[in-house]
GROMACS .gro file of C-alpha atoms in nm:
model
  448
    1MET     CA    1  14.918   5.551  -2.568
    2SER     CA    2  14.723   5.821  -2.388
    3ASN     CA    3  14.908   6.056  -2.158
    4GLN     CA    4  14.833   6.072  -1.790
    5SER     CA    5  14.820   6.332  -1.517
    6ALA     CA    6  15.084   6.601  -1.514
    7ASN     CA    7  15.361   6.642  -1.259
    8PRO     CA    8  15.304   6.771  -0.906
    9SER     CA    9  15.446   7.122  -0.883
   10THR     CA   10  15.714   7.107  -0.619
   11GLN     CA   11  16.015   6.879  -0.595
   12ASN     CA   12  15.928   6.770  -0.241
   13SER     CA   13  15.576   6.666  -0.336
   14ALA     CA   14  15.703   6.500  -0.654
   15LEU     CA   15  15.965   6.307  -0.457
   16ASN     CA   16  15.707   6.204  -0.199
   17SER     CA   17  15.461   6.096  -0.472
   18ARG     CA   18  15.719   5.877  -0.639
   19PHE     CA   19  15.837   5.728  -0.311
   20ILE     CA   20  15.481   5.638  -0.207
   21ALA     CA   21  15.415   5.500  -0.556
   22LEU     CA   22  15.724   5.280  -0.520
   23LYS     CA   23  15.610   5.148  -0.182
   24ILE     CA   24  15.263   5.063  -0.319
   25CYS     CA   25  15.406   4.882  -0.622
   26LEU     CA   26  15.644   4.680  -0.403
   27THR     CA   27  15.356   4.582  -0.174
   28VAL     CA   28  15.163   4.451  -0.475
   29ILE     CA   29  15.449   4.286  -0.666
   30GLN     CA   30  15.668   4.160  -0.381
   31LYS     CA   31  15.417   4.089  -0.107
   32GLY     CA   32  15.127   3.981  -0.328
   33ARG     CA   33  14.872   4.221  -0.180
   34SER     CA   34  14.591   4.338  -0.405
   35LEU     CA   35  14.601   4.683  -0.558
   36SER     CA   36  14.250   4.753  -0.427
   37GLN     CA   37  14.389   4.711  -0.072
   38SER     CA   38  14.728   4.877  -0.116
   39LEU     CA   39  14.637   5.181  -0.324
   40PRO     CA   40  14.382   5.344  -0.087
   41GLU     CA   41  14.620   5.297   0.207
   42GLY     CA   42  14.902   5.466   0.017
   43LEU     CA   43  14.689   5.751  -0.119
   44ALA     CA   44  14.550   5.824   0.228
   45GLN     CA   45  14.887   5.984   0.309
   46PHE     CA   46  14.816   6.274   0.071
   47GLN     CA   47  14.617   6.587   0.141
   48ASP     CA   48  14.657   6.732  -0.207
   49ARG     CA   49  14.421   6.602  -0.478
   50ARG     CA   50  14.680   6.649  -0.755
   51GLU     CA   51  14.940   6.448  -0.566
   52ARG     CA   52  14.687   6.170  -0.515
   53GLY     CA   53  14.597   6.173  -0.883
   54PHE     CA   54  14.960   6.170  -0.997
   55THR     CA   55  15.050   5.884  -0.761
   56GLN     CA   56  14.746   5.678  -0.855
   57ASN     CA   57  14.818   5.714  -1.228
   58LEU     CA   58  15.183   5.626  -1.174
   59VAL     CA   59  15.104   5.313  -0.971
   60ILE     CA   60  14.823   5.178  -1.188
   61GLY     CA   61  15.010   5.254  -1.510
   62THR     CA   62  15.335   5.097  -1.396
   63LEU     CA   63  15.155   4.780  -1.284
   64ARG     CA   64  14.955   4.774  -1.607
   65TRP     CA   65  15.271   4.788  -1.820
   66GLN     CA   66  15.497   4.599  -1.576
   67MET     CA   67  15.612   4.327  -1.815
   68ARG     CA   68  15.685   4.561  -2.106
   69LEU     CA   69  15.875   4.795  -1.875
   70GLU     CA   70  16.075   4.501  -1.736
   71ALA     CA   71  16.171   4.395  -2.090
   72ILE     CA   72  16.294   4.749  -2.157
   73ARG     CA   73  16.478   4.772  -1.824
   74ASP     CA   74  16.652   4.438  -1.875
   75GLN     CA   75  16.805   4.561  -2.200
   76LEU     CA   76  16.954   4.857  -2.014
   77LEU     CA   77  17.100   4.674  -1.714
   78LYS     CA   78  17.445   4.522  -1.764
   79LYS     CA   79  17.358   4.255  -1.506
   80LYS     CA   80  17.052   4.167  -1.303
   81LEU     CA   81  17.015   4.326  -0.962
   82LYS     CA   82  17.005   4.112  -0.650
   83GLU     CA   83  16.675   4.015  -0.495
   84LYS     CA   84  16.735   4.251  -0.202
   85ASP     CA   85  16.746   4.541  -0.448
   86GLU     CA   86  16.398   4.488  -0.592
   87ASP     CA   87  16.316   4.843  -0.481
   88ILE     CA   88  16.575   4.975  -0.729
   89ASN     CA   89  16.439   4.745  -0.999
   90GLN     CA   90  16.086   4.877  -0.944
   91LEU     CA   91  16.203   5.237  -0.919
   92ILE     CA   92  16.353   5.210  -1.268
   93LEU     CA   93  16.016   5.088  -1.397
   94LEU     CA   94  15.845   5.392  -1.242
   95GLY     CA   95  16.094   5.619  -1.419
   96LEU     CA   96  16.044   5.441  -1.753
   97TYR     CA   97  15.667   5.463  -1.719
   98GLN     CA   98  15.682   5.839  -1.669
   99ILE     CA   99  15.896   5.883  -1.979
  100LEU     CA  100  15.682   5.657  -2.198
  101TYR     CA  101  15.325   5.722  -2.086
  102MET     CA  102  15.297   6.039  -1.876
  103GLU     CA  103  15.318   6.411  -1.944
  104THR     CA  104  15.611   6.442  -1.704
  105PRO     CA  105  15.897   6.634  -1.872
  106GLU     CA  106  16.182   6.393  -1.944
  107HIS     CA  107  16.436   6.578  -1.728
  108ALA     CA  108  16.194   6.570  -1.432
  109ALA     CA  109  16.114   6.203  -1.485
  110VAL     CA  110  16.484   6.126  -1.462
  111SER     CA  111  16.600   6.366  -1.190
  112GLU     CA  112  16.306   6.320  -0.953
  113THR     CA  113  16.307   5.943  -0.989
  114VAL     CA  114  16.682   5.940  -0.916
  115ALA     CA  115  16.616   6.157  -0.610
  116VAL     CA  116  16.401   5.881  -0.457
  117VAL     CA  117  16.720   5.673  -0.416
  118GLN     CA  118  16.816   5.899  -0.123
  119LYS     CA  119  16.514   5.770   0.070
  120LEU     CA  120  16.613   5.410   0.001
  121LYS     CA  121  16.954   5.462   0.161
  122LYS     CA  122  17.134   5.301  -0.132
  123PRO     CA  123  17.366   5.577  -0.256
  124TRP     CA  124  17.538   5.341  -0.500
  125ALA     CA  125  17.212   5.312  -0.697
  126LYS     CA  126  17.190   5.682  -0.780
  127ALA     CA  127  17.430   5.659  -1.076
  128LEU     CA  128  17.272   5.332  -1.189
  129VAL     CA  129  16.915   5.466  -1.204
  130ASN     CA  130  17.033   5.788  -1.366
  131GLY     CA  131  17.236   5.598  -1.628
  132VAL     CA  132  16.960   5.353  -1.715
  133LEU     CA  133  16.699   5.625  -1.766
  134ARG     CA  134  16.929   5.851  -1.968
  135ASN     CA  135  17.043   5.563  -2.187
  136PHE     CA  136  16.680   5.484  -2.256
  137LEU     CA  137  16.619   5.842  -2.368
  138ARG     CA  138  16.907   5.818  -2.614
  139ASP     CA  139  16.780   5.505  -2.791
  140GLN     CA  140  16.415   5.486  -2.692
  141GLU     CA  141  16.272   5.379  -3.029
  142ASN     CA  142  16.507   5.084  -3.084
  143ILE     CA  143  16.481   4.960  -2.726
  144CYS     CA  144  16.100   4.962  -2.737
  145ALA     CA  145  16.099   4.787  -3.074
  146GLU     CA  146  16.317   4.509  -2.933
  147ALA     CA  147  16.090   4.467  -2.628
  148ASP     CA  148  15.781   4.452  -2.850
  149LEU     CA  149  15.905   4.162  -3.064
  150LYS     CA  150  15.741   3.920  -2.817
  151PRO     CA  151  15.360   3.964  -2.793
  152ALA     CA  152  15.346   3.889  -2.419
  153GLN     CA  153  15.594   4.172  -2.359
  154LYS     CA  154  15.438   4.411  -2.609
  155TYR     CA  155  15.096   4.379  -2.445
  156SER     CA  156  15.238   4.328  -2.095
  157HIS     CA  157  15.074   3.996  -2.005
  158PRO     CA  158  15.228   3.694  -1.833
  159GLN     CA  159  15.329   3.427  -2.081
  160TRP     CA  160  15.077   3.168  -1.957
  161LEU     CA  161  14.786   3.411  -1.994
  162PHE     CA  162  14.898   3.525  -2.339
  163LYS     CA  163  14.908   3.160  -2.453
  164ALA     CA  164  14.567   3.087  -2.298
  165LEU     CA  165  14.406   3.386  -2.469
  166ARG     CA  166  14.564   3.308  -2.806
  167LYS     CA  167  14.440   2.948  -2.787
  168ALA     CA  168  14.085   3.043  -2.681
  169TYR     CA  169  14.047   3.343  -2.911
  170PRO     CA  170  14.267   3.299  -3.220
  171ASP     CA  171  14.101   3.600  -3.389
  172ASP     CA  172  14.063   3.825  -3.085
  173TRP     CA  173  14.359   3.772  -2.851
  174GLN     CA  174  14.534   4.093  -2.956
  175SER     CA  175  14.226   4.309  -2.908
  176ILE     CA  176  14.161   4.144  -2.569
  177MET     CA  177  14.512   4.220  -2.443
  178GLN     CA  178  14.496   4.571  -2.585
  179ALA     CA  179  14.163   4.633  -2.410
  180ASN     CA  180  14.310   4.499  -2.085
  181ASN     CA  181  14.562   4.785  -2.095
  182GLU     CA  182  14.307   5.060  -2.153
  183ILE     CA  183  14.154   5.278  -1.884
  184ALA     CA  184  13.798   5.163  -1.815
  185PRO     CA  185  13.522   5.426  -1.828
  186LEU     CA  186  13.313   5.514  -1.526
  187THR     CA  187  12.978   5.343  -1.581
  188LEU     CA  188  12.680   5.401  -1.354
  189ARG     CA  189  12.351   5.215  -1.310
  190VAL     CA  190  12.042   5.426  -1.251
  191ASN     CA  191  11.811   5.322  -0.970
  192THR     CA  192  11.490   5.327  -1.174
  193ILE     CA  193  11.274   5.309  -0.862
  194GLN     CA  194  11.384   5.666  -0.796
  195GLN     CA  195  11.444   5.820  -1.138
  196SER     CA  196  11.457   5.746  -1.509
  197ARG     CA  197  11.786   5.722  -1.696
  198ASP     CA  198  11.699   6.027  -1.907
  199ALA     CA  199  11.617   6.233  -1.596
  200PHE     CA  200  11.949   6.137  -1.436
  201ILE     CA  201  12.145   6.228  -1.749
  202GLU     CA  202  11.970   6.568  -1.753
  203LYS     CA  203  12.074   6.626  -1.389
  204LEU     CA  204  12.434   6.543  -1.477
  205GLN     CA  205  12.431   6.770  -1.780
  206SER     CA  206  12.293   7.055  -1.569
  207GLN     CA  207  12.619   7.031  -1.373
  208ASP     CA  208  12.825   7.024  -1.694
  209ILE     CA  209  12.900   6.653  -1.656
  210ILE     CA  210  12.908   6.483  -1.996
  211ALA     CA  211  12.719   6.153  -1.984
  212LYS     CA  212  12.550   5.927  -2.237
  213PRO     CA  213  12.321   5.624  -2.223
  214HIS     CA  214  12.502   5.290  -2.228
  215ALA     CA  215  12.474   5.117  -2.565
  216THR     CA  216  12.347   4.781  -2.435
  217ALA     CA  217  12.263   4.819  -2.063
  218PRO     CA  218  11.911   4.968  -2.027
  219GLN     CA  219  11.985   5.134  -1.692
  220GLY     CA  220  12.347   5.220  -1.773
  221VAL     CA  221  12.506   5.565  -1.802
  222VAL     CA  222  12.865   5.622  -1.915
  223LEU     CA  223  13.056   5.930  -1.797
  224GLU     CA  224  13.311   6.086  -2.029
  225THR     CA  225  13.557   6.149  -1.747
  226SER     CA  226  13.603   5.980  -1.411
  227THR     CA  227  13.493   6.179  -1.107
  228ASP     CA  228  13.414   6.159  -0.736
  229ILE     CA  229  13.080   5.979  -0.745
  230THR     CA  230  12.983   6.107  -0.400
  231GLN     CA  231  12.960   6.456  -0.548
  232LEU     CA  232  12.721   6.356  -0.826
  233PRO     CA  233  12.351   6.448  -0.802
  234THR     CA  234  12.126   6.192  -0.623
  235TYR     CA  235  12.419   5.994  -0.477
  236GLU     CA  236  12.310   6.044  -0.115
  237GLU     CA  237  11.949   5.957  -0.201
  238GLY     CA  238  12.057   5.631  -0.367
  239GLY     CA  239  11.978   5.743  -0.720
  240PHE     CA  240  12.251   5.533  -0.882
  241SER     CA  241  12.530   5.283  -0.831
  242VAL     CA  242  12.866   5.221  -0.996
  243GLN     CA  243  12.850   4.906  -1.211
  244ASP     CA  244  13.005   4.809  -1.542
  245GLY     CA  245  12.768   4.758  -1.834
  246ALA     CA  246  12.850   4.389  -1.868
  247ALA     CA  247  12.778   4.325  -1.499
  248GLN     CA  248  12.445   4.506  -1.537
  249GLN     CA  249  12.324   4.237  -1.777
  250ALA     CA  250  12.283   3.980  -1.495
  251ALA     CA  251  11.965   4.120  -1.340
  252ASN     CA  252  11.819   4.205  -1.681
  253ILE     CA  253  11.869   3.844  -1.793
  254LEU     CA  254  11.704   3.702  -1.479
  255GLN     CA  255  11.410   3.948  -1.498
  256PRO     CA  256  11.319   3.938  -1.128
  257LYS     CA  257  10.949   3.963  -1.043
  258ALA     CA  258  10.763   4.068  -0.731
  259ASP     CA  259  10.750   3.797  -0.462
  260GLU     CA  260  10.996   3.567  -0.641
  261HIS     CA  261  11.231   3.394  -0.401
  262ILE     CA  262  11.578   3.468  -0.541
  263LEU     CA  263  11.922   3.361  -0.418
  264ASP     CA  264  12.219   3.584  -0.500
  265ALA     CA  265  12.512   3.356  -0.420
  266CYS     CA  266  12.856   3.517  -0.374
  267ALA     CA  267  12.678   3.852  -0.347
  268ALA     CA  268  12.914   4.115  -0.198
  269PRO     CA  269  12.954   4.405  -0.252
  270GLY     CA  270  12.592   4.388  -0.363
  271GLY     CA  271  12.583   4.538  -0.711
  272LYS     CA  272  12.374   4.257  -0.857
  273THR     CA  273  12.168   4.212  -0.538
  274THR     CA  274  12.055   4.573  -0.549
  275HIS     CA  275  11.989   4.559  -0.925
  276LEU     CA  276  11.760   4.257  -0.877
  277LEU     CA  277  11.566   4.455  -0.619
  278GLU     CA  278  11.548   4.770  -0.832
  279LEU     CA  279  11.410   4.580  -1.132
  280SER     CA  280  11.142   4.418  -0.914
  281ALA     CA  281  11.048   4.753  -0.756
  282ASN     CA  282  11.199   4.626  -0.429
  283LYS     CA  283  10.939   4.347  -0.417
  284ALA     CA  284  11.144   4.036  -0.493
  285LYS     CA  285  11.238   3.828  -0.189
  286VAL     CA  286  11.614   3.830  -0.234
  287PHE     CA  287  11.852   3.636  -0.011
  288ALA     CA  288  12.212   3.751  -0.055
  289LEU     CA  289  12.487   3.512   0.051
  290GLU     CA  290  12.853   3.605   0.093
  291LYS     CA  291  13.135   3.378   0.205
  292GLU     CA  292  13.361   3.654   0.343
  293PRO     CA  293  13.202   3.798   0.662
  294GLU     CA  294  13.405   4.121   0.637
  295ARG     CA  295  13.240   4.200   0.301
  296ILE     CA  296  12.887   4.179   0.443
  297ASP     CA  297  12.914   4.534   0.581
  298ARG     CA  298  12.966   4.673   0.230
  299LEU     CA  299  12.661   4.483   0.108
  300ALA     CA  300  12.452   4.622   0.394
  301GLU     CA  301  12.575   4.977   0.326
  302ASN     CA  302  12.473   4.957  -0.039
  303LEU     CA  303  12.128   4.825   0.048
  304HIS     CA  304  12.084   5.106   0.299
  305ARG     CA  305  12.199   5.386   0.066
  306LEU     CA  306  11.969   5.265  -0.212
  307ASP     CA  307  11.679   5.215   0.034
  308LEU     CA  308  11.632   4.851  -0.062
  309GLN     CA  309  11.544   4.546   0.148
  310ALA     CA  310  11.700   4.201   0.130
  311ASP     CA  311  11.793   3.926   0.370
  312TYR     CA  312  12.165   3.851   0.380
  313ALA     CA  313  12.407   3.626   0.562
  314ALA     CA  314  12.766   3.505   0.563
  315GLY     CA  315  12.798   3.152   0.432
  316ASP     CA  316  12.967   2.919   0.189
  317ALA     CA  317  12.757   2.865  -0.126
  318SER     CA  318  12.898   2.513  -0.162
  319CYS     CA  319  12.763   2.416   0.184
  320PRO     CA  320  12.387   2.496   0.184
  321GLU     CA  321  12.331   2.284   0.493
  322GLU     CA  322  12.497   2.563   0.692
  323TRP     CA  323  12.257   2.842   0.586
  324TRP     CA  324  11.959   2.719   0.377
  325ASP     CA  325  11.609   2.721   0.531
  326ASN     CA  326  11.475   2.447   0.296
  327GLN     CA  327  11.264   2.694   0.094
  328LEU     CA  328  11.328   2.636  -0.277
  329PHE     CA  329  11.427   2.933  -0.493
  330ASP     CA  330  11.250   3.054  -0.807
  331LYS     CA  331  11.578   3.191  -0.940
  332ILE     CA  332  11.945   3.171  -0.849
  333LEU     CA  333  12.221   3.408  -0.954
  334LEU     CA  334  12.560   3.243  -0.922
  335ASP     CA  335  12.825   3.506  -0.982
  336ALA     CA  336  13.093   3.246  -0.927
  337PRO     CA  337  13.441   3.298  -0.778
  338CYS     CA  338  13.670   3.327  -1.081
  339SER     CA  339  14.006   3.442  -1.215
  340ALA     CA  340  13.870   3.792  -1.287
  341THR     CA  341  14.058   3.788  -1.619
  342GLY     CA  342  13.776   3.994  -1.772
  343ILE     CA  343  13.834   4.295  -1.546
  344ILE     CA  344  14.212   4.334  -1.579
  345ARG     CA  345  14.173   4.688  -1.711
  346ARG     CA  346  14.025   4.786  -1.374
  347HIS     CA  347  14.263   4.568  -1.170
  348PRO     CA  348  14.596   4.535  -1.353
  349ASP     CA  349  14.752   4.346  -1.062
  350ILE     CA  350  14.537   4.045  -1.160
  351LYS     CA  351  14.790   3.980  -1.437
  352TRP     CA  352  15.071   3.935  -1.186
  353HIS     CA  353  14.877   3.757  -0.911
  354ARG     CA  354  14.700   3.483  -1.108
  355THR     CA  355  14.867   3.151  -1.194
  356PRO     CA  356  14.758   2.850  -1.401
  357GLU     CA  357  14.725   2.657  -1.073
  358ASP     CA  358  14.473   2.918  -0.954
  359ILE     CA  359  14.254   2.843  -1.254
  360GLU     CA  360  14.246   2.472  -1.174
  361THR     CA  361  14.142   2.545  -0.815
  362LEU     CA  362  13.874   2.793  -0.922
  363VAL     CA  363  13.725   2.549  -1.174
  364GLU     CA  364  13.688   2.291  -0.895
  365THR     CA  365  13.527   2.551  -0.665
  366GLN     CA  366  13.281   2.661  -0.934
  367ALA     CA  367  13.179   2.302  -1.007
  368SER     CA  368  13.132   2.238  -0.635
  369ILE     CA  369  12.904   2.541  -0.593
  370LEU     CA  370  12.698   2.455  -0.903
  371LYS     CA  371  12.642   2.101  -0.778
  372ALA     CA  372  12.544   2.226  -0.431
  373LEU     CA  373  12.301   2.497  -0.546
  374TRP     CA  374  12.114   2.313  -0.820
  375PRO     CA  375  11.898   2.109  -0.576
  376LEU     CA  376  11.786   2.438  -0.414
  377LEU     CA  377  11.610   2.547  -0.735
  378LYS     CA  378  11.240   2.484  -0.795
  379PRO     CA  379  11.140   2.273  -1.095
  380GLY     CA  380  11.089   2.526  -1.374
  381GLY     CA  381  11.325   2.766  -1.197
  382LYS     CA  382  11.623   2.937  -1.355
  383LEU     CA  383  11.989   2.958  -1.255
  384LEU     CA  384  12.216   3.219  -1.414
  385TYR     CA  385  12.583   3.127  -1.406
  386ALA     CA  386  12.812   3.429  -1.441
  387THR     CA  387  13.183   3.508  -1.416
  388CYS     CA  388  13.403   3.807  -1.491
  389SER     CA  389  13.646   3.570  -1.662
  390VAL     CA  390  13.734   3.518  -2.028
  391LEU     CA  391  13.885   3.171  -1.984
  392PRO     CA  392  13.680   2.882  -2.135
  393GLU     CA  393  13.770   2.643  -1.850
  394GLU     CA  394  13.570   2.861  -1.612
  395ASN     CA  395  13.291   2.937  -1.857
  396THR     CA  396  13.173   2.737  -2.156
  397LEU     CA  397  13.362   2.421  -2.061
  398GLN     CA  398  13.238   2.447  -1.703
  399MET     CA  399  12.881   2.471  -1.830
  400GLN     CA  400  12.926   2.182  -2.069
  401ASP     CA  401  13.054   1.959  -1.791
  402PHE     CA  402  12.763   2.053  -1.564
  403ILE     CA  403  12.496   1.996  -1.826
  404GLU     CA  404  12.639   1.656  -1.916
  405SER     CA  405  12.629   1.552  -1.549
  406GLU     CA  406  12.287   1.705  -1.467
  407PRO     CA  407  11.996   1.572  -1.680
  408THR     CA  408  11.745   1.826  -1.540
  409ALA     CA  409  11.951   2.125  -1.664
  410LYS     CA  410  11.852   2.286  -1.994
  411VAL     CA  411  12.031   2.581  -2.153
  412ILE     CA  412  11.815   2.882  -2.243
  413PRO     CA  413  11.982   3.065  -2.536
  414LEU     CA  414  12.049   3.434  -2.470
  415ASN     CA  415  12.033   3.705  -2.732
  416LEU     CA  416  12.300   3.938  -2.594
  417GLU     CA  417  12.436   4.204  -2.825
  418ALA     CA  418  12.816   4.220  -2.862
  419THR     CA  419  12.878   3.875  -2.715
  420ILE     CA  420  13.057   3.577  -2.864
  421THR     CA  421  12.874   3.244  -2.867
  422PHE     CA  422  13.034   2.903  -2.898
  423GLU     CA  423  12.939   2.549  -2.988
  424THR     CA  424  12.946   2.499  -2.611
  425PRO     CA  425  12.687   2.679  -2.392
  426GLY     CA  426  12.689   3.045  -2.295
  427ASN     CA  427  12.762   3.399  -2.410
  428GLN     CA  428  13.097   3.574  -2.366
  429TYR     CA  429  13.156   3.949  -2.351
  430LEU     CA  430  13.515   4.034  -2.438
  431PRO     CA  431  13.687   4.329  -2.266
  432GLY     CA  432  13.647   4.659  -2.447
  433ARG     CA  433  13.337   4.581  -2.655
  434PHE     CA  434  13.093   4.868  -2.603
  435ALA     CA  435  13.351   4.981  -2.344
  436MET     CA  436  13.250   4.691  -2.117
  437ASP     CA  437  13.440   4.440  -1.906
  438GLY     CA  438  13.486   4.076  -2.002
  439PHE     CA  439  13.192   3.872  -1.868
  440PHE     CA  440  13.033   3.531  -1.923
  441TYR     CA  441  12.667   3.432  -1.886
  442CYS     CA  442  12.481   3.103  -1.919
  443LEU     CA  443  12.113   3.069  -1.822
  444LEU     CA  444  11.991   2.726  -1.715
  445GLU     CA  445  11.635   2.608  -1.656
  446LYS     CA  446  11.542   2.314  -1.434
  447SER     CA  447  11.303   2.071  -1.598
  448GLU     CA  448  10.963   2.023  -1.431
   0.00000   0.00000   0.00000
């Protein structure tokens, strides 16, 4: 496992970092809030960049390895703690994560984690946390080996998801779960209206930023190390966006042309909307729809920064009567609501928030949107169905069901490098291949 950021220098800052990390983790695990909401709020309390970095690594890493850490912790506790002491439970996991995965010296990982107990006003727990962490240090190898006997624990995935992945991908489930626990690279998409990919890479290299062209995404650039994107050249002018290589395939598959009337359903925050416009030299007539009104602002900001024009509105894709102007579309991009099981490496809390019941609900929602949008497509038009999921129920099986029920739908085979194809329709990117997220695509054409 790769090591993470080193310790903050002073005990006070280290204590504060660990306490804030604990509060963020509890918000995610206990209260069910998303990491993307909770983490920025927690990190906003820090002035120091190193403290922010340490806390972020500690939170994301602990949530990423939550199940493995719990299996280790449970071997060390003589009896389970009460529900009201979940803060102590989670604090132990933070301590174990530092010992196993970070550069924190072992004595500091123990002593400074134990010190957090003072802030929790549970003095009885000081000896417990100290004892658990020190006992782990004494027999670390054997304890980890015991925890890793069960694959779901070894790869830190909930049991239901482990079983689903093993069933769907009998030859790839281990590599999928391993990729889900890796740190995703920072991948950018060059705005080719403004600059070429080669020119952008040269600008980065002139500032000693190591970057390389993406292996399969024609506008993609991969940075060797993560950085503050607002400080990169051409950010203010809209010279690039952040977008994973797999997500960049959507606009390239649809090949938007000038004056084509294109619907981007479920569009926020606008990554694919803006890519469609860039590839058409800002001449496609794109209508971006987003169900969540509060996300429309982010879409508008991205359009503005990149100097692109599109119409957009808040609306439910499954209810066109509420927003459609009766003008048929040449092309439709349906980036459907999904389990997001293909982007776990970027959002490790997905593992702990998703349930099998969620998948059933999402499959129904996807089918409803497909059925509602298909009549809005011109004869001869194309609809691209996409998800950031790796589960067949949301992808190939969803497409198979739709095609069987819709006689005017024809699958157009896609030649996408590094994808898996099935007997059922569509192409599946698995997490980690060419350093990309897990993504599914199926292109449909409407018969004349």
